[in-house]
Amino acid sequence: MKTLFILNEAPYGSERSYNGLRLAGSLSKAEGEEVKMFLIGDAAACAKFGQKVPEGFYNIQVMLGRVVHNNGQVGVCGTCMDARGIAESELSEGTHKSTLAELTTWTQWADKVIVF
């Protein structure tokens, strides 16, 4: 099964991106599953490198790294990055600056699209 996750929410303050990453991480480990994730709007900040959170608090950057480690692809909306002042050099390893055209292609590729 091919699943596309689209995250819209900021990494912290709401648990929507956290829950999306929990599911994507779990699914990316399953046999025969392919996962792609597109971060749009405030979720672009999920891919920012160097996140520091209080001890014992979840770290979105680490969770995103698990998806990448399991061969998931992660695109970050370039327009959203620009609007938030996030440079390409600030992105976490394994993520990339992306476009609406790539999101379109990924949507056509997917058997399922899940939006958080």
JSON list of C-alpha atoms in Angstrom, two decimals:
[
{"chain": "A", "resi": 1, "resn": "MET", "atom": "CA", "xyz": [0.00, 0.00, 0.00]},
{"chain": "A", "resi": 2, "resn": "LYS", "atom": "CA", "xyz": [1.23, 3.51, -0.82]},
{"chain": "A", "resi": 3, "resn": "THR", "atom": "CA", "xyz": [0.24, 6.21, 1.67]},
{"chain": "A", "resi": 4, "resn": "LEU", "atom": "CA", "xyz": [0.72, 9.94, 1.49]},
{"chain": "A", "resi": 5, "resn": "PHE", "atom": "CA", "xyz": [0.55, 11.93, 4.72]},
{"chain": "A", "resi": 6, "resn": "ILE", "atom": "CA", "xyz": [-0.08, 15.65, 4.52]},
{"chain": "A", "resi": 7, "resn": "LEU", "atom": "CA", "xyz": [0.65, 17.58, 7.70]},
{"chain": "A", "resi": 8, "resn": "ASN", "atom": "CA", "xyz": [-0.67, 21.13, 8.14]},
{"chain": "A", "resi": 9, "resn": "GLU", "atom": "CA", "xyz": [-0.11, 21.96, 11.82]},
{"chain": "A", "resi": 10, "resn": "ALA", "atom": "CA", "xyz": [2.87, 23.44, 13.64]},
{"chain": "A", "resi": 11, "resn": "PRO", "atom": "CA", "xyz": [5.17, 20.91, 15.32]},
{"chain": "A", "resi": 12, "resn": "TYR", "atom": "CA", "xyz": [4.24, 22.01, 18.84]},
{"chain": "A", "resi": 13, "resn": "GLY", "atom": "CA", "xyz": [1.16, 23.52, 20.47]},
{"chain": "A", "resi": 14, "resn": "SER", "atom": "CA", "xyz": [-1.20, 21.00, 18.88]},
{"chain": "A", "resi": 15, "resn": "GLU", "atom": "CA", "xyz": [-0.82, 17.24, 18.69]},
{"chain": "A", "resi": 16, "resn": "ARG", "atom": "CA", "xyz": [-1.96, 16.86, 15.07]},
{"chain": "A", "resi": 17, "resn": "SER", "atom": "CA", "xyz": [1.53, 16.71, 13.55]},
{"chain": "A", "resi": 18, "resn": "TYR", "atom": "CA", "xyz": [2.68, 14.52, 16.45]},
{"chain": "A", "resi": 19, "resn": "ASN", "atom": "CA", "xyz": [-0.15, 12.05, 15.80]},
{"chain": "A", "resi": 20, "resn": "GLY", "atom": "CA", "xyz": [0.42, 12.11, 12.05]},
{"chain": "A", "resi": 21, "resn": "LEU", "atom": "CA", "xyz": [4.08, 11.30, 12.60]},
{"chain": "A", "resi": 22, "resn": "ARG", "atom": "CA", "xyz": [3.22, 8.53, 15.04]},
{"chain": "A", "resi": 23, "resn": "LEU", "atom": "CA", "xyz": [1.05, 6.83, 12.43]},
{"chain": "A", "resi": 24, "resn": "ALA", "atom": "CA", "xyz": [3.48, 7.48, 9.56]},
{"chain": "A", "resi": 25, "resn": "GLY", "atom": "CA", "xyz": [6.36, 6.09, 11.62]},
{"chain": "A", "resi": 26, "resn": "SER", "atom": "CA", "xyz": [4.45, 2.95, 12.49]},
{"chain": "A", "resi": 27, "resn": "LEU", "atom": "CA", "xyz": [3.21, 2.42, 8.94]},
{"chain": "A", "resi": 28, "resn": "SER", "atom": "CA", "xyz": [6.65, 3.03, 7.43]},
{"chain": "A", "resi": 29, "resn": "LYS", "atom": "CA", "xyz": [7.99, 0.04, 9.42]},
{"chain": "A", "resi": 30, "resn": "ALA", "atom": "CA", "xyz": [5.31, -2.35, 8.14]},
{"chain": "A", "resi": 31, "resn": "GLU", "atom": "CA", "xyz": [6.12, -4.86, 5.42]},
{"chain": "A", "resi": 32, "resn": "GLY", "atom": "CA", "xyz": [5.02, -3.79, 1.93]},
{"chain": "A", "resi": 33, "resn": "GLU", "atom": "CA", "xyz": [4.16, -0.22, 2.91]},
{"chain": "A", "resi": 34, "resn": "GLU", "atom": "CA", "xyz": [5.50, 2.89, 1.19]},
{"chain": "A", "resi": 35, "resn": "VAL", "atom": "CA", "xyz": [5.15, 6.26, 2.89]},
{"chain": "A", "resi": 36, "resn": "LYS", "atom": "CA", "xyz": [5.56, 9.79, 1.62]},
{"chain": "A", "resi": 37, "resn": "MET", "atom": "CA", "xyz": [4.95, 12.87, 3.74]},
{"chain": "A", "resi": 38, "resn": "PHE", "atom": "CA", "xyz": [4.36, 16.44, 2.65]},
{"chain": "A", "resi": 39, "resn": "LEU", "atom": "CA", "xyz": [4.68, 19.26, 5.18]},
{"chain": "A", "resi": 40, "resn": "ILE", "atom": "CA", "xyz": [2.63, 22.31, 4.27]},
{"chain": "A", "resi": 41, "resn": "GLY", "atom": "CA", "xyz": [1.66, 25.52, 6.06]},
{"chain": "A", "resi": 42, "resn": "ASP", "atom": "CA", "xyz": [2.86, 25.66, 9.66]},
{"chain": "A", "resi": 43, "resn": "ALA", "atom": "CA", "xyz": [3.96, 22.02, 9.42]},
{"chain": "A", "resi": 44, "resn": "ALA", "atom": "CA", "xyz": [6.98, 23.20, 7.41]},
{"chain": "A", "resi": 45, "resn": "ALA", "atom": "CA", "xyz": [8.58, 23.94, 10.80]},
{"chain": "A", "resi": 46, "resn": "CYS", "atom": "CA", "xyz": [8.42, 20.20, 11.61]},
{"chain": "A", "resi": 47, "resn": "ALA", "atom": "CA", "xyz": [11.43, 19.69, 9.33]},
{"chain": "A", "resi": 48, "resn": "LYS", "atom": "CA", "xyz": [13.59, 22.38, 10.95]},
{"chain": "A", "resi": 49, "resn": "PHE", "atom": "CA", "xyz": [16.93, 20.99, 12.14]},
{"chain": "A", "resi": 50, "resn": "GLY", "atom": "CA", "xyz": [18.12, 21.52, 15.70]},
{"chain": "A", "resi": 51, "resn": "GLN", "atom": "CA", "xyz": [14.87, 21.32, 17.65]},
{"chain": "A", "resi": 52, "resn": "LYS", "atom": "CA", "xyz": [15.43, 21.46, 21.40]},
{"chain": "A", "resi": 53, "resn": "VAL", "atom": "CA", "xyz": [12.57, 20.41, 23.65]},
{"chain": "A", "resi": 54, "resn": "PRO", "atom": "CA", "xyz": [12.35, 19.82, 27.41]},
{"chain": "A", "resi": 55, "resn": "GLU", "atom": "CA", "xyz": [13.57, 16.42, 28.58]},
{"chain": "A", "resi": 56, "resn": "GLY", "atom": "CA", "xyz": [10.79, 13.86, 28.37]},
{"chain": "A", "resi": 57, "resn": "PHE", "atom": "CA", "xyz": [8.85, 15.84, 25.75]},
{"chain": "A", "resi": 58, "resn": "TYR", "atom": "CA", "xyz": [8.40, 14.42, 22.26]},
{"chain": "A", "resi": 59, "resn": "ASN", "atom": "CA", "xyz": [10.75, 15.72, 19.57]},
{"chain": "A", "resi": 60, "resn": "ILE", "atom": "CA", "xyz": [9.16, 16.11, 16.12]},
{"chain": "A", "resi": 61, "resn": "GLN", "atom": "CA", "xyz": [12.56, 16.19, 14.40]},
{"chain": "A", "resi": 62, "resn": "VAL", "atom": "CA", "xyz": [13.43, 12.77, 15.86]},
{"chain": "A", "resi": 63, "resn": "MET", "atom": "CA", "xyz": [10.04, 11.37, 14.87]},
{"chain": "A", "resi": 64, "resn": "LEU", "atom": "CA", "xyz": [10.47, 12.68, 11.31]},
{"chain": "A", "resi": 65, "resn": "GLY", "atom": "CA", "xyz": [13.90, 11.03, 11.22]},
{"chain": "A", "resi": 66, "resn": "ARG", "atom": "CA", "xyz": [12.28, 7.65, 11.95]},
{"chain": "A", "resi": 67, "resn": "VAL", "atom": "CA", "xyz": [10.07, 7.98, 8.87]},
{"chain": "A", "resi": 68, "resn": "VAL", "atom": "CA", "xyz": [13.12, 8.89, 6.76]},
{"chain": "A", "resi": 69, "resn": "HIS", "atom": "CA", "xyz": [15.12, 6.01, 8.30]},
{"chain": "A", "resi": 70, "resn": "ASN", "atom": "CA", "xyz": [12.35, 3.63, 7.16]},
{"chain": "A", "resi": 71, "resn": "ASN", "atom": "CA", "xyz": [12.74, 4.86, 3.55]},
{"chain": "A", "resi": 72, "resn": "GLY", "atom": "CA", "xyz": [9.89, 7.36, 3.72]},
{"chain": "A", "resi": 73, "resn": "GLN", "atom": "CA", "xyz": [10.20, 10.47, 1.60]},
{"chain": "A", "resi": 74, "resn": "VAL", "atom": "CA", "xyz": [9.53, 13.89, 3.16]},
{"chain": "A", "resi": 75, "resn": "GLY", "atom": "CA", "xyz": [8.89, 17.01, 1.13]},
{"chain": "A", "resi": 76, "resn": "VAL", "atom": "CA", "xyz": [8.52, 20.48, 2.64]},
{"chain": "A", "resi": 77, "resn": "CYS", "atom": "CA", "xyz": [6.48, 23.13, 0.83]},
{"chain": "A", "resi": 78, "resn": "GLY", "atom": "CA", "xyz": [9.00, 25.65, -0.51]},
{"chain": "A", "resi": 79, "resn": "THR", "atom": "CA", "xyz": [6.51, 28.52, -0.51]},
{"chain": "A", "resi": 80, "resn": "CYS", "atom": "CA", "xyz": [5.66, 27.77, 3.13]},
{"chain": "A", "resi": 81, "resn": "MET", "atom": "CA", "xyz": [9.36, 27.61, 4.02]},
{"chain": "A", "resi": 82, "resn": "ASP", "atom": "CA", "xyz": [9.96, 30.99, 2.41]},
{"chain": "A", "resi": 83, "resn": "ALA", "atom": "CA", "xyz": [6.99, 32.55, 4.21]},
{"chain": "A", "resi": 84, "resn": "ARG", "atom": "CA", "xyz": [8.40, 31.32, 7.54]},
{"chain": "A", "resi": 85, "resn": "GLY", "atom": "CA", "xyz": [12.01, 32.21, 6.86]},
{"chain": "A", "resi": 86, "resn": "ILE", "atom": "CA", "xyz": [13.22, 28.60, 6.81]},
{"chain": "A", "resi": 87, "resn": "ALA", "atom": "CA", "xyz": [16.26, 28.14, 4.57]},
{"chain": "A", "resi": 88, "resn": "GLU", "atom": "CA", "xyz": [16.94, 24.88, 2.76]},
{"chain": "A", "resi": 89, "resn": "SER", "atom": "CA", "xyz": [20.15, 24.52, 4.77]},
{"chain": "A", "resi": 90, "resn": "GLU", "atom": "CA", "xyz": [18.03, 24.41, 7.97]},
{"chain": "A", "resi": 91, "resn": "LEU", "atom": "CA", "xyz": [16.10, 21.29, 6.97]},
{"chain": "A", "resi": 92, "resn": "SER", "atom": "CA", "xyz": [16.53, 18.01, 8.81]},
{"chain": "A", "resi": 93, "resn": "GLU", "atom": "CA", "xyz": [18.50, 15.25, 7.14]},
{"chain": "A", "resi": 94, "resn": "GLY", "atom": "CA", "xyz": [16.46, 13.29, 4.61]},
{"chain": "A", "resi": 95, "resn": "THR", "atom": "CA", "xyz": [13.88, 16.04, 4.00]},
{"chain": "A", "resi": 96, "resn": "HIS", "atom": "CA", "xyz": [13.84, 18.33, 0.99]},
{"chain": "A", "resi": 97, "resn": "LYS", "atom": "CA", "xyz": [12.37, 21.58, -0.22]},
{"chain": "A", "resi": 98, "resn": "SER", "atom": "CA", "xyz": [9.44, 20.66, -2.42]},
{"chain": "A", "resi": 99, "resn": "THR", "atom": "CA", "xyz": [6.73, 22.07, -4.64]},
{"chain": "A", "resi": 100, "resn": "LEU", "atom": "CA", "xyz": [3.02, 21.85, -5.26]},
{"chain": "A", "resi": 101, "resn": "ALA", "atom": "CA", "xyz": [3.88, 19.95, -8.45]},
{"chain": "A", "resi": 102, "resn": "GLU", "atom": "CA", "xyz": [5.58, 17.22, -6.38]},
{"chain": "A", "resi": 103, "resn": "LEU", "atom": "CA", "xyz": [2.59, 17.11, -4.01]},
{"chain": "A", "resi": 104, "resn": "THR", "atom": "CA", "xyz": [0.37, 16.64, -7.06]},
{"chain": "A", "resi": 105, "resn": "THR", "atom": "CA", "xyz": [2.53, 13.75, -8.32]},
{"chain": "A", "resi": 106, "resn": "TRP", "atom": "CA", "xyz": [2.60, 12.14, -4.88]},
{"chain": "A", "resi": 107, "resn": "THR", "atom": "CA", "xyz": [-1.18, 12.43, -4.59]},
{"chain": "A", "resi": 108, "resn": "GLN", "atom": "CA", "xyz": [-1.58, 10.63, -7.92]},
{"chain": "A", "resi": 109, "resn": "TRP", "atom": "CA", "xyz": [0.91, 7.96, -6.75]},
{"chain": "A", "resi": 110, "resn": "ALA", "atom": "CA", "xyz": [-0.86, 7.26, -3.44]},
{"chain": "A", "resi": 111, "resn": "ASP", "atom": "CA", "xyz": [-3.47, 4.60, -2.73]},
{"chain": "A", "resi": 112, "resn": "LYS", "atom": "CA", "xyz": [-4.44, 6.58, 0.38]},
{"chain": "A", "resi": 113, "resn": "VAL", "atom": "CA", "xyz": [-4.00, 10.21, 1.39]},
{"chain": "A", "resi": 114, "resn": "ILE", "atom": "CA", "xyz": [-4.22, 10.99, 5.11]},
{"chain": "A", "resi": 115, "resn": "VAL", "atom": "CA", "xyz": [-4.37, 14.62, 6.22]},
{"chain": "A", "resi": 116, "resn": "PHE", "atom": "CA", "xyz": [-3.48, 15.87, 9.70]}
]
